[in-house]
Amino acid sequence: MKKLILLFTFCLTAMTASAQIVYEEFTSNKLEETRRLKIQLPRNYEENTDKVYPVVLVLDADYLFEPVAGNVDYFSYWEDMPESIVVGIMQGDKRYDDCNYDDDNSLPSDKGADFFEFIGLELMPYIDNNYRTAKFVIGVGHDFTANFLNYYLFKDPPLMNGYISLSPDLAPDTANRLASRLPGVQSKIFYYLATGSDDIKGLMEGTVQLDAALKGVKSDNFEYYFDNFEGATHYSLVGRGIPNALEKIFAVYRPISKQEFKDVVMKLDTPISQYLIDKYKTIEDLFGLTNPIRVNDFIATATACEKRKKWESLETIAQMAIKAYPDTVLGSYYLGRFYEETGEPKKAMRTYQAAFDKEEADFITVDMMLERADKIKDEFGY
C-alpha cells in the first residue's frame, strides 16, 4: 500500500512539474509585511490567451500546496475538473497568528483580522487583476486554517464558492453559526468536510459535530459532502480528502460517465437533448466557463436517443454537433441516423455522402458513413 501511495505521489509531482510554477513576493498593507506566494498556472496558460480559470486558494501552502496543485493538474488533465489557477500562501509559524480569533466572540482578531482582510481586500483582487480568472474560487485549509475559511461564509456574498475543510480546529459555536447562516446564502456553495478514525480526538469529535449540524441545513444552494476515512490520521486524511473533494465539487463538470449514462441519461423523462443543454448551462452558471460541448457528451446523449428511440432529441443533438464541430462527421452521422429512423432514407443517404471530406470523430469514420449511404442506395434503388 505504501508503495502505491509513493507511486501516486510521484505521478502527481511529475505532472505538477509540467505546469508553470510562479513564486511572488506580495507586500501587504493590511499585514504590514511581505508574504510569499506560490502559484501554479495551468498547462498552456500563456498560449490560451482567451481562456479564464477558476482559482484554488491554498492556506498552509508550505505543505498543502503540492498535494492540491498535483491533484488539480491531474484531474484537469483528464477533464474531471476545469483547469485552474492554484494560489498558495506560505505561512509557516505565522499560521497561528493568521488564524487568531477572539475568545469571547470567536471572530478573527488582531493579526487574524488583518489576515482576513489581506485575503479578501488585497490578495484576491490582485489575483483577479493579474491573472485570467473565472468567477469561481475554492479555499483549502487544514485544522487552524480550515476553521479560518469558514469566516468567509459570513461575508455577503461569500468570498469563496467552495470550501475544502480538512480536520478543522473549530472555534467555539462554529457549528451552530454555520447552520444558521447557510440557509440565507443566496449563491451556490460547495462544502467538503473530512476527518479520519485516527484523527486527533478533539478535532475528530468537533468535525463530527459540525457534520451533524451541516447535514441538517435546508437550502437548494448548499451542496455538502463529508468523509470520515477509516484508519486515516490527522495528516494522512489530507491526501485522501483533496481528490475526493475535487471529484465531488466538480461532478457536474466531468464528461458523461458510464454510470451517469446508465443511471441518469437512460432514465430521463425530459428530452435528452435538453439534459445536454442544461449540463453545459450549469457549468457556465456555476464555474463561469463557456466550454464547448465535448464529443464524448454528444456521443453519449445521441446513443441514448438511439437506444430509447427519441428521434426529436437526436435531431436537436445532431444540429448542435454540426454547429460545434462543423469540420467533422459527428453531427452529419447523427442527422443521417435521424433521417433513417423517421422515414426519409434519401435525405439520410445524401447526408452521409456529403460528409466524405470531413474529419472523423471517435468511432465515426468516413468509411462508415459511405457504407451506410451505399446500403440505403442498394436497399431503395436510388
mmCIF file of C-alpha atoms in Angstrom:
data_model
loop_
_atom_site.group_PDB
_atom_site.id
_atom_site.type_symbol
_atom_site.label_atom_id
_atom_site.label_comp_id
_atom_site.label_asym_id
_atom_site.label_seq_id
_atom_site.Cartn_x
_atom_site.Cartn_y
_atom_site.Cartn_z
ATOM 1 C CA MET A 1 0.000 0.000 0.000
ATOM 2 C CA LYS A 2 2.834 2.376 0.891
ATOM 3 C CA LYS A 3 4.445 1.681 -2.496
ATOM 4 C CA LEU A 4 1.187 2.581 -4.260
ATOM 5 C CA ILE A 5 0.918 5.843 -2.314
ATOM 6 C CA LEU A 6 4.533 6.712 -3.158
ATOM 7 C CA LEU A 7 3.934 5.922 -6.837
ATOM 8 C CA PHE A 8 0.791 8.102 -6.921
ATOM 9 C CA THR A 9 2.651 10.922 -5.169
ATOM 10 C CA PHE A 10 5.451 10.642 -7.725
ATOM 11 C CA CYS A 11 2.968 10.805 -10.604
ATOM 12 C CA LEU A 12 1.323 13.916 -9.158
ATOM 13 C CA THR A 13 4.728 15.550 -8.659
ATOM 14 C CA ALA A 14 5.762 14.754 -12.219
ATOM 15 C CA MET A 15 2.538 16.182 -13.618
ATOM 16 C CA THR A 16 2.888 19.304 -11.488
ATOM 17 C CA ALA A 17 6.352 19.798 -12.982
ATOM 18 C CA SER A 18 4.755 20.193 -16.404
ATOM 19 C CA ALA A 19 2.618 23.081 -15.157
ATOM 20 C CA GLN A 20 4.113 26.528 -14.619
ATOM 21 C CA ILE A 21 5.048 27.428 -11.035
ATOM 22 C CA VAL A 22 5.452 31.110 -10.165
ATOM 23 C CA TYR A 23 6.838 32.492 -6.902
ATOM 24 C CA GLU A 24 5.864 36.011 -5.904
ATOM 25 C CA GLU A 25 6.589 38.340 -3.008
ATOM 26 C CA PHE A 26 3.402 40.193 -2.077
ATOM 27 C CA THR A 27 3.660 43.295 0.071
ATOM 28 C CA SER A 28 0.521 43.701 2.179
ATOM 29 C CA ASN A 29 -0.622 46.976 3.662
ATOM 30 C CA LYS A 30 -3.048 45.118 5.903
ATOM 31 C CA LEU A 31 -0.363 42.856 7.354
ATOM 32 C CA GLU A 32 2.394 45.467 7.110
ATOM 33 C CA GLU A 33 4.744 42.814 5.815
ATOM 34 C CA THR A 34 5.606 40.794 2.725
ATOM 35 C CA ARG A 35 4.168 37.337 2.157
ATOM 36 C CA ARG A 36 5.459 34.721 -0.239
ATOM 37 C CA LEU A 37 3.008 33.257 -2.751
ATOM 38 C CA LYS A 38 3.357 30.060 -4.731
ATOM 39 C CA ILE A 39 1.204 29.988 -7.868
ATOM 40 C CA GLN A 40 0.621 27.143 -10.293
ATOM 41 C CA LEU A 41 -0.638 28.224 -13.710
ATOM 42 C CA PRO A 42 -2.403 25.677 -15.936
ATOM 43 C CA ARG A 43 -0.653 23.994 -18.820
ATOM 44 C CA ASN A 44 -0.528 26.224 -21.906
ATOM 45 C CA TYR A 45 -1.729 29.202 -19.860
ATOM 46 C CA GLU A 46 0.383 31.584 -21.958
ATOM 47 C CA GLU A 47 -0.920 30.178 -25.262
ATOM 48 C CA ASN A 48 -4.629 30.102 -24.325
ATOM 49 C CA THR A 49 -4.970 33.864 -24.066
ATOM 50 C CA ASP A 50 -8.772 33.883 -24.276
ATOM 51 C CA LYS A 51 -9.303 31.273 -21.593
ATOM 52 C CA VAL A 52 -10.248 32.012 -17.975
ATOM 53 C CA TYR A 53 -9.657 29.759 -14.981
ATOM 54 C CA PRO A 54 -11.193 29.117 -11.550
ATOM 55 C CA VAL A 55 -8.927 29.805 -8.576
ATOM 56 C CA VAL A 56 -7.985 27.331 -5.840
ATOM 57 C CA LEU A 57 -6.666 29.250 -2.822
ATOM 58 C CA VAL A 58 -4.473 27.117 -0.556
ATOM 59 C CA LEU A 59 -3.703 28.127 3.017
ATOM 60 C CA ASP A 60 -0.829 26.352 4.770
ATOM 61 C CA ALA A 61 0.831 26.246 1.355
ATOM 62 C CA ASP A 62 4.124 25.235 2.978
ATOM 63 C CA TYR A 63 2.828 21.650 2.955
ATOM 64 C CA LEU A 64 -0.633 21.751 1.342
ATOM 65 C CA PHE A 65 0.306 23.364 -1.973
ATOM 66 C CA GLU A 66 1.905 20.339 -3.650
ATOM 67 C CA PRO A 67 -0.890 17.813 -2.929
ATOM 68 C CA VAL A 68 -3.540 20.335 -4.011
ATOM 69 C CA ALA A 69 -1.668 21.519 -7.112
ATOM 70 C CA GLY A 70 -0.840 17.958 -8.150
ATOM 71 C CA ASN A 71 -4.446 16.823 -7.877
ATOM 72 C CA VAL A 72 -5.740 19.908 -9.706
ATOM 73 C CA ASP A 73 -3.343 19.291 -12.582
ATOM 74 C CA TYR A 74 -4.166 15.580 -12.668
ATOM 75 C CA PHE A 75 -7.942 15.994 -12.553
ATOM 76 C CA SER A 76 -7.928 18.777 -15.148
ATOM 77 C CA TYR A 77 -5.706 16.733 -17.475
ATOM 78 C CA TRP A 78 -8.481 14.128 -17.638
ATOM 79 C CA GLU A 79 -11.216 16.805 -17.807
ATOM 80 C CA ASP A 80 -12.664 15.768 -14.450
ATOM 81 C CA MET A 81 -12.407 19.404 -13.384
ATOM 82 C CA PRO A 82 -11.603 22.641 -15.234
ATOM 83 C CA GLU A 83 -8.010 23.769 -15.496
ATOM 84 C CA SER A 84 -7.461 26.096 -12.541
ATOM 85 C CA ILE A 85 -5.005 28.555 -11.082
ATOM 86 C CA VAL A 86 -3.687 27.350 -7.724
ATOM 87 C CA VAL A 87 -2.599 30.129 -5.346
ATOM 88 C CA GLY A 88 -0.758 29.152 -2.177
ATOM 89 C CA ILE A 89 0.006 31.420 0.776
ATOM 90 C CA MET A 90 3.181 30.409 2.575
ATOM 91 C CA GLN A 91 2.505 30.810 6.304
ATOM 92 C CA GLY A 92 4.909 28.685 8.331
ATOM 93 C CA ASP A 93 4.736 29.510 12.039
ATOM 94 C CA LYS A 94 2.653 32.603 11.267
ATOM 95 C CA ARG A 95 -0.369 30.374 10.683
ATOM 96 C CA TYR A 96 -1.312 30.602 14.362
ATOM 97 C CA ASP A 97 -1.327 34.417 14.367
ATOM 98 C CA ASP A 98 -3.004 34.450 10.930
ATOM 99 C CA CYS A 99 -5.875 32.357 12.269
ATOM 100 C CA ASN A 100 -6.223 34.108 15.607
ATOM 101 C CA TYR A 101 -9.756 34.706 16.885
ATOM 102 C CA ASP A 102 -11.259 36.404 19.916
ATOM 103 C CA ASP A 103 -12.017 34.005 22.763
ATOM 104 C CA ASP A 104 -15.249 35.848 23.573
ATOM 105 C CA ASN A 105 -16.926 36.037 20.161
ATOM 106 C CA SER A 106 -14.835 33.515 18.127
ATOM 107 C CA LEU A 107 -14.312 36.088 15.335
ATOM 108 C CA PRO A 108 -10.940 36.973 13.793
ATOM 109 C CA SER A 109 -8.989 39.375 15.958
ATOM 110 C CA ASP A 110 -5.613 41.136 15.998
ATOM 111 C CA LYS A 111 -3.421 39.551 13.301
ATOM 112 C CA GLY A 112 -6.274 37.229 12.377
ATOM 113 C CA ALA A 113 -8.493 40.182 11.453
ATOM 114 C CA ASP A 114 -5.652 41.638 9.387
ATOM 115 C CA PHE A 115 -5.120 38.309 7.613
ATOM 116 C CA PHE A 116 -8.846 38.060 6.890
ATOM 117 C CA GLU A 117 -8.773 41.465 5.157
ATOM 118 C CA PHE A 118 -5.482 40.690 3.435
ATOM 119 C CA ILE A 119 -7.055 37.774 1.578
ATOM 120 C CA GLY A 120 -10.377 39.442 0.787
ATOM 121 C CA LEU A 121 -9.298 43.016 0.071
ATOM 122 C CA GLU A 122 -5.751 42.628 -1.230
ATOM 123 C CA LEU A 123 -4.779 39.161 -2.413
ATOM 124 C CA MET A 124 -7.875 38.046 -4.328
ATOM 125 C CA PRO A 125 -8.294 41.404 -6.151
ATOM 126 C CA TYR A 126 -4.592 41.190 -7.068
ATOM 127 C CA ILE A 127 -5.032 37.664 -8.493
ATOM 128 C CA ASP A 128 -8.113 38.760 -10.469
ATOM 129 C CA ASN A 129 -6.298 41.792 -11.874
ATOM 130 C CA ASN A 130 -3.099 39.981 -12.832
ATOM 131 C CA TYR A 131 -4.336 36.581 -13.988
ATOM 132 C CA ARG A 132 -7.219 35.430 -16.177
ATOM 133 C CA THR A 133 -9.642 34.207 -13.531
ATOM 134 C CA ALA A 134 -13.166 32.845 -13.725
ATOM 135 C CA LYS A 135 -15.639 33.833 -11.029
ATOM 136 C CA PHE A 136 -15.248 30.621 -9.042
ATOM 137 C CA VAL A 137 -12.965 30.298 -6.022
ATOM 138 C CA ILE A 138 -12.269 27.285 -3.792
ATOM 139 C CA GLY A 139 -10.460 27.601 -0.467
ATOM 140 C CA VAL A 140 -8.460 24.741 1.058
ATOM 141 C CA GLY A 141 -7.387 24.595 4.711
ATOM 142 C CA HIS A 142 -6.229 22.161 7.391
ATOM 143 C CA ASP A 143 -7.028 22.365 11.145
ATOM 144 C CA PHE A 144 -6.463 26.064 12.100
ATOM 145 C CA THR A 145 -6.686 27.310 8.503
ATOM 146 C CA ALA A 146 -9.712 25.096 7.786
ATOM 147 C CA ASN A 147 -11.557 26.825 10.599
ATOM 148 C CA PHE A 148 -10.443 30.219 9.285
ATOM 149 C CA LEU A 149 -12.004 29.608 5.863
ATOM 150 C CA ASN A 150 -15.441 29.465 7.497
ATOM 151 C CA TYR A 151 -15.327 33.183 8.278
ATOM 152 C CA TYR A 152 -15.656 34.000 4.579
ATOM 153 C CA LEU A 153 -19.083 32.367 4.566
ATOM 154 C CA PHE A 154 -20.315 35.253 6.683
ATOM 155 C CA LYS A 155 -19.458 37.817 4.008
ATOM 156 C CA ASP A 156 -22.311 38.784 1.704
ATOM 157 C CA PRO A 157 -21.774 37.342 -0.827
ATOM 158 C CA PRO A 158 -19.232 34.823 0.496
ATOM 159 C CA LEU A 159 -15.726 35.314 -0.880
ATOM 160 C CA MET A 160 -15.450 31.695 -1.973
ATOM 161 C CA ASN A 161 -17.767 29.310 -3.779
ATOM 162 C CA GLY A 162 -16.155 26.126 -2.492
ATOM 163 C CA TYR A 163 -14.679 25.157 0.890
ATOM 164 C CA ILE A 164 -12.408 22.163 1.471
ATOM 165 C CA SER A 165 -12.202 21.828 5.253
ATOM 166 C CA LEU A 166 -9.742 19.141 6.365
ATOM 167 C CA SER A 167 -9.987 18.258 10.061
ATOM 168 C CA PRO A 168 -10.846 21.804 11.165
ATOM 169 C CA ASP A 169 -9.791 23.054 14.585
ATOM 170 C CA LEU A 170 -13.101 24.799 15.148
ATOM 171 C CA ALA A 171 -13.700 27.986 17.062
ATOM 172 C CA PRO A 172 -16.451 27.686 19.716
ATOM 173 C CA ASP A 173 -20.032 27.589 18.406
ATOM 174 C CA THR A 174 -18.923 27.401 14.762
ATOM 175 C CA ALA A 175 -21.290 24.519 14.004
ATOM 176 C CA ASN A 176 -24.369 26.415 15.196
ATOM 177 C CA ARG A 177 -23.318 29.629 13.479
ATOM 178 C CA LEU A 178 -22.787 27.933 10.129
ATOM 179 C CA ALA A 179 -26.048 26.010 10.396
ATOM 180 C CA SER A 180 -27.858 29.309 10.992
ATOM 181 C CA ARG A 181 -26.004 31.255 8.323
ATOM 182 C CA LEU A 182 -26.006 28.872 5.357
ATOM 183 C CA PRO A 183 -29.767 28.783 4.602
ATOM 184 C CA GLY A 184 -29.611 32.541 3.992
ATOM 185 C CA VAL A 185 -26.735 32.422 1.494
ATOM 186 C CA GLN A 186 -28.130 33.223 -1.956
ATOM 187 C CA SER A 187 -25.167 31.997 -4.029
ATOM 188 C CA LYS A 188 -24.260 28.349 -4.670
ATOM 189 C CA ILE A 189 -21.903 26.978 -2.007
ATOM 190 C CA PHE A 190 -19.948 23.703 -2.137
ATOM 191 C CA TYR A 191 -18.661 22.500 1.240
ATOM 192 C CA TYR A 192 -16.444 19.447 1.777
ATOM 193 C CA LEU A 193 -15.572 18.298 5.294
ATOM 194 C CA ALA A 194 -13.254 15.436 6.271
ATOM 195 C CA THR A 195 -11.821 13.688 9.295
ATOM 196 C CA GLY A 196 -10.418 10.214 9.964
ATOM 197 C CA SER A 197 -10.876 7.484 12.533
ATOM 198 C CA ASP A 198 -7.302 8.097 13.769
ATOM 199 C CA ASP A 199 -7.535 11.888 13.646
ATOM 200 C CA ILE A 200 -6.709 13.922 16.760
ATOM 201 C CA LYS A 201 -9.568 13.026 19.108
ATOM 202 C CA GLY A 202 -10.794 16.542 19.886
ATOM 203 C CA LEU A 203 -10.679 17.585 16.220
ATOM 204 C CA MET A 204 -12.468 14.453 15.084
ATOM 205 C CA GLU A 205 -15.230 14.972 17.647
ATOM 206 C CA GLY A 206 -15.644 18.607 16.634
ATOM 207 C CA THR A 207 -15.722 17.657 12.953
ATOM 208 C CA VAL A 208 -18.377 15.007 13.564
ATOM 209 C CA GLN A 209 -20.475 17.576 15.444
ATOM 210 C CA LEU A 210 -20.091 20.017 12.554
ATOM 211 C CA ASP A 211 -21.135 17.280 10.142
ATOM 212 C CA ALA A 212 -24.306 16.679 12.152
ATOM 213 C CA ALA A 213 -25.122 20.395 12.032
ATOM 214 C CA LEU A 214 -24.420 20.804 8.318
ATOM 215 C CA LYS A 215 -26.421 17.719 7.354
ATOM 216 C CA GLY A 216 -29.473 19.490 8.713
ATOM 217 C CA VAL A 217 -29.061 22.619 6.553
ATOM 218 C CA LYS A 218 -32.071 23.084 4.278
ATOM 219 C CA SER A 219 -31.002 25.032 1.202
ATOM 220 C CA ASP A 220 -31.001 24.385 -2.540
ATOM 221 C CA ASN A 221 -27.836 26.489 -2.752
ATOM 222 C CA PHE A 222 -25.815 24.357 -0.337
ATOM 223 C CA GLU A 223 -24.029 21.237 -1.619
ATOM 224 C CA TYR A 224 -22.452 19.344 1.261
ATOM 225 C CA TYR A 225 -20.066 16.350 1.336
ATOM 226 C CA PHE A 226 -18.470 14.532 4.269
ATOM 227 C CA ASP A 227 -15.839 11.806 4.640
ATOM 228 C CA ASN A 228 -14.633 10.022 7.750
ATOM 229 C CA PHE A 229 -11.743 7.937 6.468
ATOM 230 C CA GLU A 230 -11.151 4.636 8.218
ATOM 231 C CA GLY A 231 -7.580 4.398 9.528
ATOM 232 C CA ALA A 232 -6.652 7.942 8.465
ATOM 233 C CA THR A 233 -4.600 10.144 10.769
ATOM 234 C CA HIS A 234 -4.697 13.924 11.066
ATOM 235 C CA TYR A 235 -2.110 14.118 8.291
ATOM 236 C CA SER A 236 -2.892 11.164 6.016
ATOM 237 C CA LEU A 237 -6.548 12.209 5.678
ATOM 238 C CA VAL A 238 -5.331 15.237 3.706
ATOM 239 C CA GLY A 239 -4.067 13.025 0.871
ATOM 240 C CA ARG A 240 -7.396 11.195 0.710
ATOM 241 C CA GLY A 241 -9.627 14.209 1.210
ATOM 242 C CA ILE A 242 -8.278 16.508 -1.506
ATOM 243 C CA PRO A 243 -9.068 14.251 -4.515
ATOM 244 C CA ASN A 244 -12.443 13.289 -3.032
ATOM 245 C CA ALA A 245 -13.320 16.944 -2.560
ATOM 246 C CA LEU A 246 -12.369 17.948 -6.107
ATOM 247 C CA GLU A 247 -14.211 14.982 -7.574
ATOM 248 C CA LYS A 248 -17.414 15.835 -5.718
ATOM 249 C CA ILE A 249 -17.338 19.610 -6.188
ATOM 250 C CA PHE A 250 -16.802 19.262 -9.941
ATOM 251 C CA ALA A 251 -19.085 16.272 -10.514
ATOM 252 C CA VAL A 252 -21.281 18.147 -12.999
ATOM 253 C CA TYR A 253 -18.216 19.276 -14.964
ATOM 254 C CA ARG A 254 -16.999 15.784 -15.804
ATOM 255 C CA PRO A 255 -17.770 14.125 -19.146
ATOM 256 C CA ILE A 256 -20.824 11.895 -19.016
ATOM 257 C CA SER A 257 -19.639 8.648 -17.434
ATOM 258 C CA LYS A 258 -20.950 5.118 -17.909
ATOM 259 C CA GLN A 259 -22.738 5.397 -14.575
ATOM 260 C CA GLU A 260 -24.308 8.772 -15.449
ATOM 261 C CA PHE A 261 -25.335 7.345 -18.817
ATOM 262 C CA LYS A 262 -26.939 4.287 -17.226
ATOM 263 C CA ASP A 263 -28.481 5.815 -14.106
ATOM 264 C CA VAL A 264 -29.464 9.259 -15.381
ATOM 265 C CA VAL A 265 -29.464 9.766 -19.145
ATOM 266 C CA MET A 266 -31.158 6.448 -19.952
ATOM 267 C CA LYS A 267 -33.909 7.143 -17.402
ATOM 268 C CA LEU A 268 -34.780 10.729 -18.301
ATOM 269 C CA ASP A 269 -38.432 11.686 -18.560
ATOM 270 C CA THR A 270 -37.484 15.007 -20.170
ATOM 271 C CA PRO A 271 -35.858 15.382 -23.635
ATOM 272 C CA ILE A 272 -32.325 14.005 -23.696
ATOM 273 C CA SER A 273 -31.160 16.962 -25.761
ATOM 274 C CA GLN A 274 -32.344 19.311 -23.006
ATOM 275 C CA TYR A 275 -30.277 17.380 -20.473
ATOM 276 C CA LEU A 276 -27.176 18.055 -22.575
ATOM 277 C CA ILE A 277 -28.024 21.740 -22.908
ATOM 278 C CA ASP A 278 -28.714 22.060 -19.179
ATOM 279 C CA LYS A 279 -25.468 20.313 -18.231
ATOM 280 C CA TYR A 280 -23.361 22.922 -20.007
ATOM 281 C CA LYS A 281 -25.556 25.795 -18.862
ATOM 282 C CA THR A 282 -24.949 24.615 -15.294
ATOM 283 C CA ILE A 283 -21.186 24.546 -15.930
ATOM 284 C CA GLU A 284 -21.386 28.116 -17.213
ATOM 285 C CA ASP A 285 -23.537 29.325 -14.319
ATOM 286 C CA LEU A 286 -21.518 27.619 -11.571
ATOM 287 C CA PHE A 287 -17.959 27.994 -12.781
ATOM 288 C CA GLY A 288 -18.143 30.961 -15.156
ATOM 289 C CA LEU A 289 -16.900 28.818 -18.050
ATOM 290 C CA THR A 290 -18.355 28.698 -21.563
ATOM 291 C CA ASN A 291 -16.939 25.366 -22.662
ATOM 292 C CA PRO A 292 -17.800 23.725 -25.979
ATOM 293 C CA ILE A 293 -19.799 20.526 -25.583
ATOM 294 C CA ARG A 294 -17.411 17.575 -25.602
ATOM 295 C CA VAL A 295 -17.511 14.996 -28.382
ATOM 296 C CA ASN A 296 -17.912 12.353 -25.653
ATOM 297 C CA ASP A 297 -21.096 14.008 -24.378
ATOM 298 C CA PHE A 298 -22.575 14.367 -27.856
ATOM 299 C CA ILE A 299 -21.973 10.652 -28.461
ATOM 300 C CA ALA A 300 -23.323 9.604 -25.059
ATOM 301 C CA THR A 301 -26.585 11.526 -25.380
ATOM 302 C CA ALA A 302 -27.040 10.628 -29.059
ATOM 303 C CA THR A 303 -26.521 6.953 -28.244
ATOM 304 C CA ALA A 304 -29.174 7.210 -25.540
ATOM 305 C CA CYS A 305 -31.536 8.761 -28.084
ATOM 306 C CA GLU A 306 -30.974 5.830 -30.450
ATOM 307 C CA LYS A 307 -31.463 3.216 -27.750
ATOM 308 C CA ARG A 308 -34.640 4.897 -26.474
ATOM 309 C CA LYS A 309 -35.873 5.912 -29.931
ATOM 310 C CA LYS A 310 -36.007 9.599 -29.006
ATOM 311 C CA TRP A 311 -35.656 10.852 -32.565
ATOM 312 C CA GLU A 312 -36.570 14.511 -31.989
ATOM 313 C CA SER A 313 -33.857 14.805 -29.376
ATOM 314 C CA LEU A 314 -31.446 13.083 -31.737
ATOM 315 C CA GLU A 315 -32.128 15.671 -34.426
ATOM 316 C CA THR A 316 -31.523 18.500 -31.951
ATOM 317 C CA ILE A 317 -28.258 16.934 -30.778
ATOM 318 C CA ALA A 318 -27.147 16.383 -34.382
ATOM 319 C CA GLN A 319 -27.753 20.029 -35.302
ATOM 320 C CA MET A 320 -25.868 21.139 -32.161
ATOM 321 C CA ALA A 321 -22.941 18.882 -33.092
ATOM 322 C CA ILE A 322 -22.850 20.255 -36.650
ATOM 323 C CA LYS A 323 -22.622 23.767 -35.233
ATOM 324 C CA ALA A 324 -19.995 22.836 -32.632
ATOM 325 C CA TYR A 325 -17.836 20.633 -34.872
ATOM 326 C CA PRO A 326 -18.632 21.626 -38.477
ATOM 327 C CA ASP A 327 -15.476 20.063 -39.920
ATOM 328 C CA THR A 328 -16.163 16.581 -38.532
ATOM 329 C CA VAL A 329 -18.576 13.792 -39.383
ATOM 330 C CA LEU A 330 -20.085 13.885 -35.882
ATOM 331 C CA GLY A 331 -23.270 15.874 -36.495
ATOM 332 C CA SER A 332 -23.792 14.551 -40.019
ATOM 333 C CA TYR A 333 -23.740 10.966 -38.783
ATOM 334 C CA TYR A 334 -26.466 11.521 -36.207
ATOM 335 C CA LEU A 335 -28.522 13.675 -38.563
ATOM 336 C CA GLY A 336 -28.359 10.820 -41.052
ATOM 337 C CA ARG A 337 -29.495 8.405 -38.357
ATOM 338 C CA PHE A 338 -32.412 10.725 -37.596
ATOM 339 C CA TYR A 339 -33.486 10.731 -41.250
ATOM 340 C CA GLU A 340 -33.135 6.937 -41.462
ATOM 341 C CA GLU A 341 -35.346 6.346 -38.455
ATOM 342 C CA THR A 342 -38.018 8.894 -39.397
ATOM 343 C CA GLY A 343 -38.717 7.572 -42.883
ATOM 344 C CA GLU A 344 -36.521 9.792 -45.062
ATOM 345 C CA PRO A 345 -33.866 7.411 -46.434
ATOM 346 C CA LYS A 346 -32.911 9.630 -49.392
ATOM 347 C CA LYS A 347 -32.078 12.532 -47.066
ATOM 348 C CA ALA A 348 -30.112 10.110 -44.897
ATOM 349 C CA MET A 349 -28.120 8.844 -47.878
ATOM 350 C CA ARG A 350 -27.275 12.350 -49.072
ATOM 351 C CA THR A 351 -26.321 13.435 -45.555
ATOM 352 C CA TYR A 352 -23.907 10.522 -45.234
ATOM 353 C CA GLN A 353 -22.448 11.124 -48.692
ATOM 354 C CA ALA A 354 -21.933 14.835 -48.058
ATOM 355 C CA ALA A 355 -19.597 14.064 -45.165
ATOM 356 C CA PHE A 356 -16.985 12.276 -47.312
ATOM 357 C CA ASP A 357 -14.448 15.119 -46.966
ATOM 358 C CA LYS A 358 -14.868 15.732 -43.234
ATOM 359 C CA GLU A 359 -12.682 14.697 -40.311
ATOM 360 C CA GLU A 360 -13.501 11.536 -38.425
ATOM 361 C CA ALA A 361 -14.781 11.726 -34.829
ATOM 362 C CA ASP A 362 -14.226 8.983 -32.274
ATOM 363 C CA PHE A 363 -15.635 5.731 -33.699
ATOM 364 C CA ILE A 364 -17.447 7.505 -36.559
ATOM 365 C CA THR A 365 -15.370 7.172 -39.728
ATOM 366 C CA VAL A 366 -15.897 8.379 -43.289
ATOM 367 C CA ASP A 367 -15.932 4.751 -44.463
ATOM 368 C CA MET A 368 -18.767 4.014 -42.025
ATOM 369 C CA MET A 369 -20.755 6.953 -43.397
ATOM 370 C CA LEU A 370 -20.251 5.873 -47.017
ATOM 371 C CA GLU A 371 -21.141 2.262 -46.182
ATOM 372 C CA ARG A 372 -24.440 3.419 -44.665
ATOM 373 C CA ALA A 373 -25.110 5.516 -47.772
ATOM 374 C CA ASP A 374 -24.397 2.539 -50.085
ATOM 375 C CA LYS A 375 -26.637 0.286 -48.012
ATOM 376 C CA ILE A 376 -29.552 2.729 -48.377
ATOM 377 C CA LYS A 377 -28.831 3.116 -52.075
ATOM 378 C CA ASP A 378 -28.905 -0.661 -52.632
ATOM 379 C CA GLU A 379 -31.992 -1.169 -50.485
ATOM 380 C CA PHE A 380 -34.112 1.543 -52.105
ATOM 381 C CA GLY A 381 -32.582 1.562 -55.596
ATOM 382 C CA TYR A 382 -31.543 5.252 -55.603
#
